[in-house]
Coordinates of N, CA and C in Angstrom, one line a residue:
X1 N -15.4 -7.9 -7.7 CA -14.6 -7.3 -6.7 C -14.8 -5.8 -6.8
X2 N -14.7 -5.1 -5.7 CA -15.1 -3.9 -5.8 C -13.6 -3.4 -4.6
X3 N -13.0 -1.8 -5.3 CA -12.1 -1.5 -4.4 C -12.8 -0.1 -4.2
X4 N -12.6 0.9 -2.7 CA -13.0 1.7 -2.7 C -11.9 2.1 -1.4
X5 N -12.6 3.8 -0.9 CA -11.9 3.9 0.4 C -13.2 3.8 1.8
X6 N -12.4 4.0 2.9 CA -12.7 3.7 4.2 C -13.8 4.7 4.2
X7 N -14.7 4.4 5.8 CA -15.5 5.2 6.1 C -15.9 4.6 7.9
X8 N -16.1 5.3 8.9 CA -16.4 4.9 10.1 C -17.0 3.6 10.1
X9 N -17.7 3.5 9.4 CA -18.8 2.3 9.1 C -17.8 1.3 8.9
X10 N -16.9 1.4 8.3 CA -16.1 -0.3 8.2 C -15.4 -0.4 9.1
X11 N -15.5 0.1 10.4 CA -14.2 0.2 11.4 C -14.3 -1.3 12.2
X12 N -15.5 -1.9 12.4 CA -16.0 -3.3 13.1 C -15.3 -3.9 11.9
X13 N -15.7 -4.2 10.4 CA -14.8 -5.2 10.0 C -13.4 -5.1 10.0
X14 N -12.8 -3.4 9.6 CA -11.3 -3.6 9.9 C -10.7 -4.3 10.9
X15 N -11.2 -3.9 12.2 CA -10.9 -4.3 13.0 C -10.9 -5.7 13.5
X16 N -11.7 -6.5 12.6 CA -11.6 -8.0 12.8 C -10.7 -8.4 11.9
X17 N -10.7 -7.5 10.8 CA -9.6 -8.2 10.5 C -7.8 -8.1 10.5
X18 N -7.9 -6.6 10.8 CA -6.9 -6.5 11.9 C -6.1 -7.2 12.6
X19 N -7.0 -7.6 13.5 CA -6.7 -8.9 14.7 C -6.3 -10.4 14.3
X20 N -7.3 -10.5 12.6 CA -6.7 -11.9 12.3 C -5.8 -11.9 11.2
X21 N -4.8 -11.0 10.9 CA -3.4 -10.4 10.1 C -2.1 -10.7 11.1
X22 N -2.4 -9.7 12.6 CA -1.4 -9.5 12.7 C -1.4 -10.1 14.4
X23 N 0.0 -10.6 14.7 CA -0.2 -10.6 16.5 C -0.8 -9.4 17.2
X24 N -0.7 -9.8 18.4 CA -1.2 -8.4 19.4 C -0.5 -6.9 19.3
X25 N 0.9 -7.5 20.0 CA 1.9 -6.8 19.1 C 2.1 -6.0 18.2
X26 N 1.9 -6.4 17.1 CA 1.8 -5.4 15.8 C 0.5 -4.9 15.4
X27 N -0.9 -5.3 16.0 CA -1.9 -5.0 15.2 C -2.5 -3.8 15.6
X28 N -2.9 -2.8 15.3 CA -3.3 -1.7 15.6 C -5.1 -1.7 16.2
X29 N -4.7 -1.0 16.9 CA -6.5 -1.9 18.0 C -7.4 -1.0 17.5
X30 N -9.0 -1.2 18.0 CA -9.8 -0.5 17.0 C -9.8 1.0 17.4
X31 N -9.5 1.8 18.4 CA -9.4 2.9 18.1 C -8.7 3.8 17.0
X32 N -7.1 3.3 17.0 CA -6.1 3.8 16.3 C -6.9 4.2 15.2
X33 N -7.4 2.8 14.3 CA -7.7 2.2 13.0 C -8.8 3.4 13.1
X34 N -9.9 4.0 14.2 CA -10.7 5.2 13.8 C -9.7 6.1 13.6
X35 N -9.3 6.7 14.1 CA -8.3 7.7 14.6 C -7.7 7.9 12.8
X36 N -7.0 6.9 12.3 CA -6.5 6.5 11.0 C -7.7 7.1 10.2
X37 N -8.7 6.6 9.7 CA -9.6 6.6 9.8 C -10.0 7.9 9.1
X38 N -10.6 8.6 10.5 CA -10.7 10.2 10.7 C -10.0 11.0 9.9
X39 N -8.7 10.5 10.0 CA -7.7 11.7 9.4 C -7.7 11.3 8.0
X40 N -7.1 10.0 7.4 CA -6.7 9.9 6.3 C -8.4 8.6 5.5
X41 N -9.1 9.0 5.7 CA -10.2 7.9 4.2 C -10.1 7.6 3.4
X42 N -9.6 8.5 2.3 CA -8.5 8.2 1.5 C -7.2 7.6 1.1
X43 N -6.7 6.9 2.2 CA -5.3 6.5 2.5 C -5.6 5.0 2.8
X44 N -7.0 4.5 3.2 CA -7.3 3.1 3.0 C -7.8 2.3 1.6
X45 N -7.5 1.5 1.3 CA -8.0 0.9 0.1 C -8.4 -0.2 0.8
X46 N -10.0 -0.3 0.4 CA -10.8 -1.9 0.3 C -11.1 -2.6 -0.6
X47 N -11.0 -3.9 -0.4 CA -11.1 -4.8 -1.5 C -12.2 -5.6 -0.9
X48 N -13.0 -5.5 -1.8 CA -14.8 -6.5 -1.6 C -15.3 -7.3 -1.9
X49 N -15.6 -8.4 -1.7 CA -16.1 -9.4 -2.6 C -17.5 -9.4 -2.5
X50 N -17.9 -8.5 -4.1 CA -19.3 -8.0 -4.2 C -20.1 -9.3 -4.8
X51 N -19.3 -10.9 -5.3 CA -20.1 -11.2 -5.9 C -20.8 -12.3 -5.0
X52 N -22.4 -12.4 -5.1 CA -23.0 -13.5 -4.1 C -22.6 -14.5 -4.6
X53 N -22.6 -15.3 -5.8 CA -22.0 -16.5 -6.1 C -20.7 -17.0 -5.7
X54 N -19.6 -16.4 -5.1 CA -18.5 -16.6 -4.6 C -18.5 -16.2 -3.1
X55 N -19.7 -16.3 -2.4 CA -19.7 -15.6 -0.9 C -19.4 -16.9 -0.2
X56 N -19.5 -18.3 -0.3 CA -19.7 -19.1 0.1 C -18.9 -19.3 1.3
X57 N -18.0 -18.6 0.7 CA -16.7 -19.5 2.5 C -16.2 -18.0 2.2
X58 N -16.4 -17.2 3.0 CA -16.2 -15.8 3.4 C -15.5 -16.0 5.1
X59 N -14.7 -14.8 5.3 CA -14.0 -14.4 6.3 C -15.2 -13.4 7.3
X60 N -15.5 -13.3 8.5 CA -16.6 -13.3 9.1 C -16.6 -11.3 8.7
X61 N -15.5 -10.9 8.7 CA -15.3 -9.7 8.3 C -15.9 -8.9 7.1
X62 N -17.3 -8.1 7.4 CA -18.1 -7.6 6.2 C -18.3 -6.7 6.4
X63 N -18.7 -5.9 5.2 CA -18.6 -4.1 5.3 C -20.6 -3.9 4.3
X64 N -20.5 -3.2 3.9 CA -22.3 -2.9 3.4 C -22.3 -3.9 2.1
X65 N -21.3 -3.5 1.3 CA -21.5 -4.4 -0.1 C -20.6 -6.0 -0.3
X66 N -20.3 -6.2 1.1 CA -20.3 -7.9 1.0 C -19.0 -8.3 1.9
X67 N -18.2 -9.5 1.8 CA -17.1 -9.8 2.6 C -15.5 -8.8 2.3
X68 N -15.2 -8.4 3.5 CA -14.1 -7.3 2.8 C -13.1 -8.5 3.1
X69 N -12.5 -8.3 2.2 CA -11.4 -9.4 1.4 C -9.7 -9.0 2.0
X70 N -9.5 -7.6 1.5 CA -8.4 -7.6 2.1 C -8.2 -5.7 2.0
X71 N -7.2 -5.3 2.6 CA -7.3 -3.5 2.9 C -6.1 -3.1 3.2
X72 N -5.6 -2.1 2.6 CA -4.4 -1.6 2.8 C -4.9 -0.3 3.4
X73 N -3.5 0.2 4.4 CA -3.9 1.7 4.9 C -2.2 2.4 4.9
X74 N -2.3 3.9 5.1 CA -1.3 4.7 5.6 C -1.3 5.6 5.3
X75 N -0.3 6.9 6.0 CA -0.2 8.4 6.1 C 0.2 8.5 4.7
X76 N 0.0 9.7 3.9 CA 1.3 10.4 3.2 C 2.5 11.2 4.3
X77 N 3.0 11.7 3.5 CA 4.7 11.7 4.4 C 5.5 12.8 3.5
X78 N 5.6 14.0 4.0 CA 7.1 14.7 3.9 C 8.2 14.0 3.9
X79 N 8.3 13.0 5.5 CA 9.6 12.2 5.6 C 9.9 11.3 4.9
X80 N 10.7 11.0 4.0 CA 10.9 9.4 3.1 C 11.0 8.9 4.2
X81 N 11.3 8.6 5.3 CA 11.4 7.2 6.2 C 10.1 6.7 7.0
X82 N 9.6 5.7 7.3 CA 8.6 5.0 7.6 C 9.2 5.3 9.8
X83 N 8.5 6.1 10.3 CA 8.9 5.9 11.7 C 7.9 5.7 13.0
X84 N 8.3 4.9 13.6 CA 7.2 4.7 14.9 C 5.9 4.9 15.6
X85 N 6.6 6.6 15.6 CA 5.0 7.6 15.8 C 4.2 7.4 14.6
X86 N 4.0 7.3 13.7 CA 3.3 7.3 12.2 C 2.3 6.2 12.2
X87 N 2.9 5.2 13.3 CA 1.6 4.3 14.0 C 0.6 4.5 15.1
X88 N 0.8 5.3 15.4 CA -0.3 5.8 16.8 C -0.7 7.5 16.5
X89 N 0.2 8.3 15.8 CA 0.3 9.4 15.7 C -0.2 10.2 14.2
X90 N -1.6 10.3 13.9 CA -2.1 10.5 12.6 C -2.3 12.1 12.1
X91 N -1.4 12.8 13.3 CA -1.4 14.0 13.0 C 0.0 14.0 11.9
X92 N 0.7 13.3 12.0 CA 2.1 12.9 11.0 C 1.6 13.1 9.4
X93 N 0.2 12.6 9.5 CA -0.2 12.7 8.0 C 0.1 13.9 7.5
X94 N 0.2 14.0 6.4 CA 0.2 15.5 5.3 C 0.0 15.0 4.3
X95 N -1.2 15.3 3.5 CA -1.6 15.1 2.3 C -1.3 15.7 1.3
X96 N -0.3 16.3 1.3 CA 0.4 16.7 0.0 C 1.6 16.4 0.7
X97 N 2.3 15.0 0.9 CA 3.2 14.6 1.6 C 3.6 13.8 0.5
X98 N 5.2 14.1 0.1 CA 5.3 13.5 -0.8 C 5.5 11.6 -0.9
X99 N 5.3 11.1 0.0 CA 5.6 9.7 0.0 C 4.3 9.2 0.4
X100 N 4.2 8.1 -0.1 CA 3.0 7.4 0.7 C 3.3 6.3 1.5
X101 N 2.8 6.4 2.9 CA 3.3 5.1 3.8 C 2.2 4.2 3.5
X102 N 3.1 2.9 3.7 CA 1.8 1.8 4.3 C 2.1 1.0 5.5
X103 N 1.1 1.5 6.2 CA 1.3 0.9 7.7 C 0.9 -0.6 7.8
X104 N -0.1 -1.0 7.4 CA -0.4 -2.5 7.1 C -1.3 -2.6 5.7
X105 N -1.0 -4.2 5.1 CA -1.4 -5.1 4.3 C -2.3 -6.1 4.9
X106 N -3.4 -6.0 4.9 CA -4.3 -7.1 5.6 C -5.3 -7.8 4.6
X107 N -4.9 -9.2 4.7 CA -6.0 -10.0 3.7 C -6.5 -11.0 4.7
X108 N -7.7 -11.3 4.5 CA -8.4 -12.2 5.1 C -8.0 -13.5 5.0
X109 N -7.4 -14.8 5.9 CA -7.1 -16.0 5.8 C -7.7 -16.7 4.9
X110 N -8.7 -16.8 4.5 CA -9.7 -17.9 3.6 C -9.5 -16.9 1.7
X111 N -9.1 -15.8 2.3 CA -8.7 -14.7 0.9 C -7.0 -15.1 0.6
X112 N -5.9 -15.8 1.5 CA -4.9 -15.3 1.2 C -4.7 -16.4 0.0
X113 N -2.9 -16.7 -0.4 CA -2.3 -17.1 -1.3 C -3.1 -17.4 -2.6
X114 N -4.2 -16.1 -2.9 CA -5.0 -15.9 -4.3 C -4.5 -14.7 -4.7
X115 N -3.6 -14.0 -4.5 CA -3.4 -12.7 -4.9 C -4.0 -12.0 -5.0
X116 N -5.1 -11.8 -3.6 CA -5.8 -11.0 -3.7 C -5.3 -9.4 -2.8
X117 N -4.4 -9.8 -2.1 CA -3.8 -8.7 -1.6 C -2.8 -7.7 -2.5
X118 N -1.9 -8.6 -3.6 CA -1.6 -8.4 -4.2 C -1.8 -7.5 -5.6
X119 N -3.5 -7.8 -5.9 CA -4.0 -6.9 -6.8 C -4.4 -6.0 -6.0
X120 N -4.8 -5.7 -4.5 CA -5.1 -4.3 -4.1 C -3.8 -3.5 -4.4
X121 N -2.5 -4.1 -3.9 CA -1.0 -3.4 -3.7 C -1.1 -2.4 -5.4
X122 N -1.2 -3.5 -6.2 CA -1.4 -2.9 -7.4 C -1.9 -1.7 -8.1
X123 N -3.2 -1.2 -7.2 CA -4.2 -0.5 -7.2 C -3.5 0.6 -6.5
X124 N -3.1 0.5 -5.5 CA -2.1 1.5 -4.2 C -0.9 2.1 -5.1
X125 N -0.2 1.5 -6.1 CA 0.5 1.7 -6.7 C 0.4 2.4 -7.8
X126 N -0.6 2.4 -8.3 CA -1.3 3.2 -9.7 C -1.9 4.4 -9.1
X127 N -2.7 4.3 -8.1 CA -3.3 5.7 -7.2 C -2.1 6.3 -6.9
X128 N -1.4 6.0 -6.2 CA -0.3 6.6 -5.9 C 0.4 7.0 -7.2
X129 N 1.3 7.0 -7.9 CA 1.5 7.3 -9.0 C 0.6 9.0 -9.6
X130 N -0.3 8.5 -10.1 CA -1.4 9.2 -10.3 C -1.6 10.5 -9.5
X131 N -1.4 10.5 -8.0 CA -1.7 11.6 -7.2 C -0.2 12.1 -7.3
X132 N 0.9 11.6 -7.8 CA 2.2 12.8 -7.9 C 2.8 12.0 -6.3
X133 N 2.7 10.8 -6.3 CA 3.6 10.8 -5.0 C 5.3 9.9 -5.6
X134 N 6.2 10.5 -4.7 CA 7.5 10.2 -5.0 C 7.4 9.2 -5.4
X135 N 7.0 7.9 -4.2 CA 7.2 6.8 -3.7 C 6.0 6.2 -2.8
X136 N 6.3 4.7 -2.3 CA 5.3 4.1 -1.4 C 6.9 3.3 -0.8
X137 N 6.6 3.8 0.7 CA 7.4 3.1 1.6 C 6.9 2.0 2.9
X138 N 7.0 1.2 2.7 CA 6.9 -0.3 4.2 C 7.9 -0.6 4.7
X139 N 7.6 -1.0 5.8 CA 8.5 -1.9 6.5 C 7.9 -3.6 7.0
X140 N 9.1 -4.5 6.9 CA 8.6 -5.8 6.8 C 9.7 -6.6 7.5
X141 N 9.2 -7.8 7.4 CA 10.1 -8.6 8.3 C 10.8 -9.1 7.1
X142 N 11.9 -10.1 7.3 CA 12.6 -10.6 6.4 C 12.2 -11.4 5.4
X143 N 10.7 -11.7 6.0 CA 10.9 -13.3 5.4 C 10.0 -12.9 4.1
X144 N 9.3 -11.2 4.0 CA 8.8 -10.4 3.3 C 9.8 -10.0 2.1
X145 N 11.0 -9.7 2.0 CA 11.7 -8.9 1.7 C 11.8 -9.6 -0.3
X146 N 11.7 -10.5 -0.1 CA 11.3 -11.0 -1.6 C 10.2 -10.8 -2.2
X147 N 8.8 -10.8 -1.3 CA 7.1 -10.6 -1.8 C 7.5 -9.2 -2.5
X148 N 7.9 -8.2 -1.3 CA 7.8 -6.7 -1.7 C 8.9 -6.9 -3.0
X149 N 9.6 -7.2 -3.4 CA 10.6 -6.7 -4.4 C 10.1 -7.0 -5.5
X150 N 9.0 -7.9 -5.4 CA 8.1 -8.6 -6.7 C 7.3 -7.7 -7.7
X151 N 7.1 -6.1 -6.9 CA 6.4 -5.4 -6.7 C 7.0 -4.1 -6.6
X152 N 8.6 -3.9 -7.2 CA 9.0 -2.9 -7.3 C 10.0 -2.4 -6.2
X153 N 9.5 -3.1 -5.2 CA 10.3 -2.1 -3.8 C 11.7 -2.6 -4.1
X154 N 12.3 -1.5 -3.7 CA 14.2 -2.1 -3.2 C 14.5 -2.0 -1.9
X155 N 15.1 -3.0 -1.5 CA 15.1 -3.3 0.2 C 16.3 -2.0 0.6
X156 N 15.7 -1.1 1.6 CA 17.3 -0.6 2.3 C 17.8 -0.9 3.3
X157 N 17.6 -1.9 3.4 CA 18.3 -3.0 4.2 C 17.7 -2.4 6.3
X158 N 18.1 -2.7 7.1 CA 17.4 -2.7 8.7 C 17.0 -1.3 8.5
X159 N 16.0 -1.1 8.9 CA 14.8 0.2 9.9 C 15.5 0.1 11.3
X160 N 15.1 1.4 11.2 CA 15.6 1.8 12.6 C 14.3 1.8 13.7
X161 N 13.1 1.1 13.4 CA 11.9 1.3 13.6 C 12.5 -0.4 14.9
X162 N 11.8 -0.3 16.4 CA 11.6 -1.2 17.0 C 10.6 -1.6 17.1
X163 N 9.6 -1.3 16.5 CA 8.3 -1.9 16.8 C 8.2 -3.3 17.1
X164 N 7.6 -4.0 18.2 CA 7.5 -5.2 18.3 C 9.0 -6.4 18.7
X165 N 10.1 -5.4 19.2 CA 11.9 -6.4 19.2 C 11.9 -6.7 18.6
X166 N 11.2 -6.4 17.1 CA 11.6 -6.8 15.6 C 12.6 -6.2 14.7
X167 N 13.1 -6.9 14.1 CA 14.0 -6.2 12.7 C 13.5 -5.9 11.8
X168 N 13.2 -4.8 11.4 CA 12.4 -4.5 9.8 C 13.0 -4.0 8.8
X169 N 13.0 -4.4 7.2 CA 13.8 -3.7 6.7 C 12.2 -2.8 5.9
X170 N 13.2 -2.2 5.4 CA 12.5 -0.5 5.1 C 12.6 -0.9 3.0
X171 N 11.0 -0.7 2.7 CA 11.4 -1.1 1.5 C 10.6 0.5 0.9
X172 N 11.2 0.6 -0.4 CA 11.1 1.4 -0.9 C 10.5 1.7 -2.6
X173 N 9.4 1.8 -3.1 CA 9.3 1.7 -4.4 C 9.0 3.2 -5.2
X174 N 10.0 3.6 -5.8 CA 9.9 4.9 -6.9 C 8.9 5.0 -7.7
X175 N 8.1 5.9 -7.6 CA 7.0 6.3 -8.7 C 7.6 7.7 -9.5
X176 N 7.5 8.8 -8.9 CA 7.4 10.1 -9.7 C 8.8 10.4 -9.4
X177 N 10.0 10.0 -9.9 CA 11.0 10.4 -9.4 C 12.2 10.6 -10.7
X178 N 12.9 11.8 -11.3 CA 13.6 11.5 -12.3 C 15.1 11.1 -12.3
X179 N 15.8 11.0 -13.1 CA 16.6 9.7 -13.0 C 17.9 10.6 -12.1
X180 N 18.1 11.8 -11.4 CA 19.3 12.3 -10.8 C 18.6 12.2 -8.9
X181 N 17.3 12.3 -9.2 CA 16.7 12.2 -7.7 C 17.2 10.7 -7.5
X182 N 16.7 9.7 -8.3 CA 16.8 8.4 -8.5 C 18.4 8.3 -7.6
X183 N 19.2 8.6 -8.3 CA 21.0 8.7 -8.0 C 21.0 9.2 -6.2
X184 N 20.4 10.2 -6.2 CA 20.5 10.5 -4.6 C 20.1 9.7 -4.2
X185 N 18.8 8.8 -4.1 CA 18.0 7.9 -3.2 C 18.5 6.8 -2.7
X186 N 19.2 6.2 -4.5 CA 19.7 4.4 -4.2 C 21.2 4.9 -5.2
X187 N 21.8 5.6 -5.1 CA 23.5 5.4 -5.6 C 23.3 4.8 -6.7
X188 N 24.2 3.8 -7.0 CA 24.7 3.0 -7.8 C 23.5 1.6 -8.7
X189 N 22.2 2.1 -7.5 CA 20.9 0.8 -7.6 C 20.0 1.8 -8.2
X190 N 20.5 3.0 -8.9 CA 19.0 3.7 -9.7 C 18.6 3.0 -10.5
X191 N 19.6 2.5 -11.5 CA 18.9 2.3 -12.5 C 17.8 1.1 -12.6
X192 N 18.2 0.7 -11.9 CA 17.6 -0.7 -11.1 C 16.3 -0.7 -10.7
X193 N 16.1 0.8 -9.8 CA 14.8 1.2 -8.7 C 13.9 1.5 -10.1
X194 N 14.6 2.3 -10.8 CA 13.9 3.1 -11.9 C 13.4 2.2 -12.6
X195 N 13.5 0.6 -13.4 CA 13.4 -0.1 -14.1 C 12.3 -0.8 -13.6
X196 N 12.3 -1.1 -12.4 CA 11.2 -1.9 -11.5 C 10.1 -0.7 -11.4
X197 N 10.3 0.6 -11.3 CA 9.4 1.2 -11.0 C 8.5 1.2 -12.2
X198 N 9.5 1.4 -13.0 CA 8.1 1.6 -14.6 C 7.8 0.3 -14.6
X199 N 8.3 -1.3 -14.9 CA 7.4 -2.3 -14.9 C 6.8 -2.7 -13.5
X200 N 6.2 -2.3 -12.1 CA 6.0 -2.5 -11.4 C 4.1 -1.3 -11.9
X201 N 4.6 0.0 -12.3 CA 3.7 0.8 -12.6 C 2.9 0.3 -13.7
X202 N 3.6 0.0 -14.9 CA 2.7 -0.7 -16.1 C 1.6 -2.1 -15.8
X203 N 2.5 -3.1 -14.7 CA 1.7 -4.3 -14.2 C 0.5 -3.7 -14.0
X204 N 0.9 -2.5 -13.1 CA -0.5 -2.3 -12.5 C -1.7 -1.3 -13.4
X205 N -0.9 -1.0 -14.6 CA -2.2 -0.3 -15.5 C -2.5 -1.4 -16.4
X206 N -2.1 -2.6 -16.7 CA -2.7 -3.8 -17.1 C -3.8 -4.4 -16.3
X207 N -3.4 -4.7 -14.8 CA -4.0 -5.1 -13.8 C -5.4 -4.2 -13.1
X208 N -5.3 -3.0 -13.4 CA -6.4 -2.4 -12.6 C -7.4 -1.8 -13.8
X209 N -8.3 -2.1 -13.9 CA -9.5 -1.9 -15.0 C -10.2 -0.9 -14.8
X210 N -10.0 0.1 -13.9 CA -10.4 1.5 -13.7 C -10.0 2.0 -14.7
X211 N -8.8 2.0 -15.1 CA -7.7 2.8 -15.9 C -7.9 2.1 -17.1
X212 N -7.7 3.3 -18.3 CA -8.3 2.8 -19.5 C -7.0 3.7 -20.2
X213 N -5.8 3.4 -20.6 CA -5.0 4.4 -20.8 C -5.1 5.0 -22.9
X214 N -5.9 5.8 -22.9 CA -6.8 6.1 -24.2 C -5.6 7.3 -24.9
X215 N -4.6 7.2 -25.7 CA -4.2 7.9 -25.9 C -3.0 9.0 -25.1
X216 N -2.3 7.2 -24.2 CA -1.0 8.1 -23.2 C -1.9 8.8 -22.2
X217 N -3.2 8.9 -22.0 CA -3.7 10.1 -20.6 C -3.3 9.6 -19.8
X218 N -2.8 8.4 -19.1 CA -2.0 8.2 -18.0 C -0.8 8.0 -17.8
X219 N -0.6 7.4 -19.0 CA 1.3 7.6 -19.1 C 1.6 8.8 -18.9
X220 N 1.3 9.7 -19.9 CA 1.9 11.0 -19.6 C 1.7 11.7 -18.2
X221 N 1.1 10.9 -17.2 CA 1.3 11.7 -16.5 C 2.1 11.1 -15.0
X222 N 2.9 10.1 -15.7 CA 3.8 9.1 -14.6 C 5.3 9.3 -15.5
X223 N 6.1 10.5 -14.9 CA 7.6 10.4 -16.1 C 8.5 9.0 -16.0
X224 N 8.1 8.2 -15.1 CA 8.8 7.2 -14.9 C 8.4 6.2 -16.0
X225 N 7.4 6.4 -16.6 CA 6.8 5.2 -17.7 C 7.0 6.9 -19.3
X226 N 7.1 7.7 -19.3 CA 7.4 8.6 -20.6 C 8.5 8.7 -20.6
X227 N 9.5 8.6 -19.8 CA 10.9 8.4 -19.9 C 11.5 7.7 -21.5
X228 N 10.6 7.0 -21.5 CA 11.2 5.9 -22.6 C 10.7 6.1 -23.8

């Protein structure tokens, strides 16, 4: 498997697979996804299935080095809150924005219930980290609100977001955050956010094999895992 970021060139498979994630409704059509795109390349994570002996039953969705499996995308963010415009509106981005959004989670049907979405999330989570961002914030339907928690987030219960006459709640997961910011964020649930964040961050420096942590060079640079 190979993870990388976006480039114009994968905009035909995003977009197929796009369409086969989400309803009409929620799914962002292929312009946006340039538009996305354009602004933020960096802000998409692909996941590939580089190996030809496992191509066999592939999702029709392919990029240069083989079937794209599954892709996350989103702005960074000054605002901690995840809001409406931030889906059509990619001037919202700021790359030294302290939060990172994610607008969608998309795994390919014939890819899902393998945890293959799940080790990109992982990857988004360690990058993030890494680049100094607060946090990674989503919004989800309910029936979500257990997957993400699995994974660090703490639910803040309904979004004020209407997208779709849906209810979303707004999840939130702490990276670079020390334990009095923690107190302002979630009250009485710091210690909590803070606990999930360092084992949510360590899963993922076990899980992602980029990272070779030789002497703390990455701990030390996540205070949520030096804390201790």
């Amino acid at each position: 498997m190979l993870i990388r970021h976006a480039t114009l060139d994968d905009l035909d498979a995003l977009s197929t697979m796009e369409n086969a994630c989400f309803p009409p409704q929620d799914a962002a059509d292929q312009e946006k996804l340039a538009a996305r795109i354009e602004a933020y390349p960096d802000h998409f994570w692909l996941l590939i299935n580089t190996d030809p002996d496992k191509q066999g039953v592939s999702f029709p969705a392919r990029v240069e080095e083989g079937p794209l499996v599954s892709f996350i995308n989103g702005p960074a963010s000054q605002d901690p809150d995840i809001t409406d415009p931030m889906f059509s509106d990619v001037s919202m981005h700021d790359e030294r924005g302290a939060w990172q959004m994610i607008l969608g989670i998309d795994t390919a049907p014939v890819y899902q219930h393998h945890g293959c979405g799940g080790y990109l999330l992982r990857r988004v989570i360690l990058d993030s980290a890494l680049n100094g961002r607060k946090g990674i914030v989503l919004v989800c339907r309910e029936k979500l609100v257990k997957f993400y928690h699995e994974f660090g987030f703490m639910d803040e219960k309904i979004s004020p977001s209407t997208r779709s006459n849906t209810t979303w709640h707004q999840m939130r997961l702490l990276l670079n955050m020390d334990e009095q910011s923690a107190v302002e964020q979630f009250g009485d649930d710091a210690p909590e956010a803070l606990e999930l964040a360092h084992d949510s961050i360590s899963r993922a420096m076990r899980e992602t094999t980029q990272y070779i942590d030789r002497e703390e060079a990455v701990t030390g640079r996540i205070p949520v895992l030096s804390r201790r």
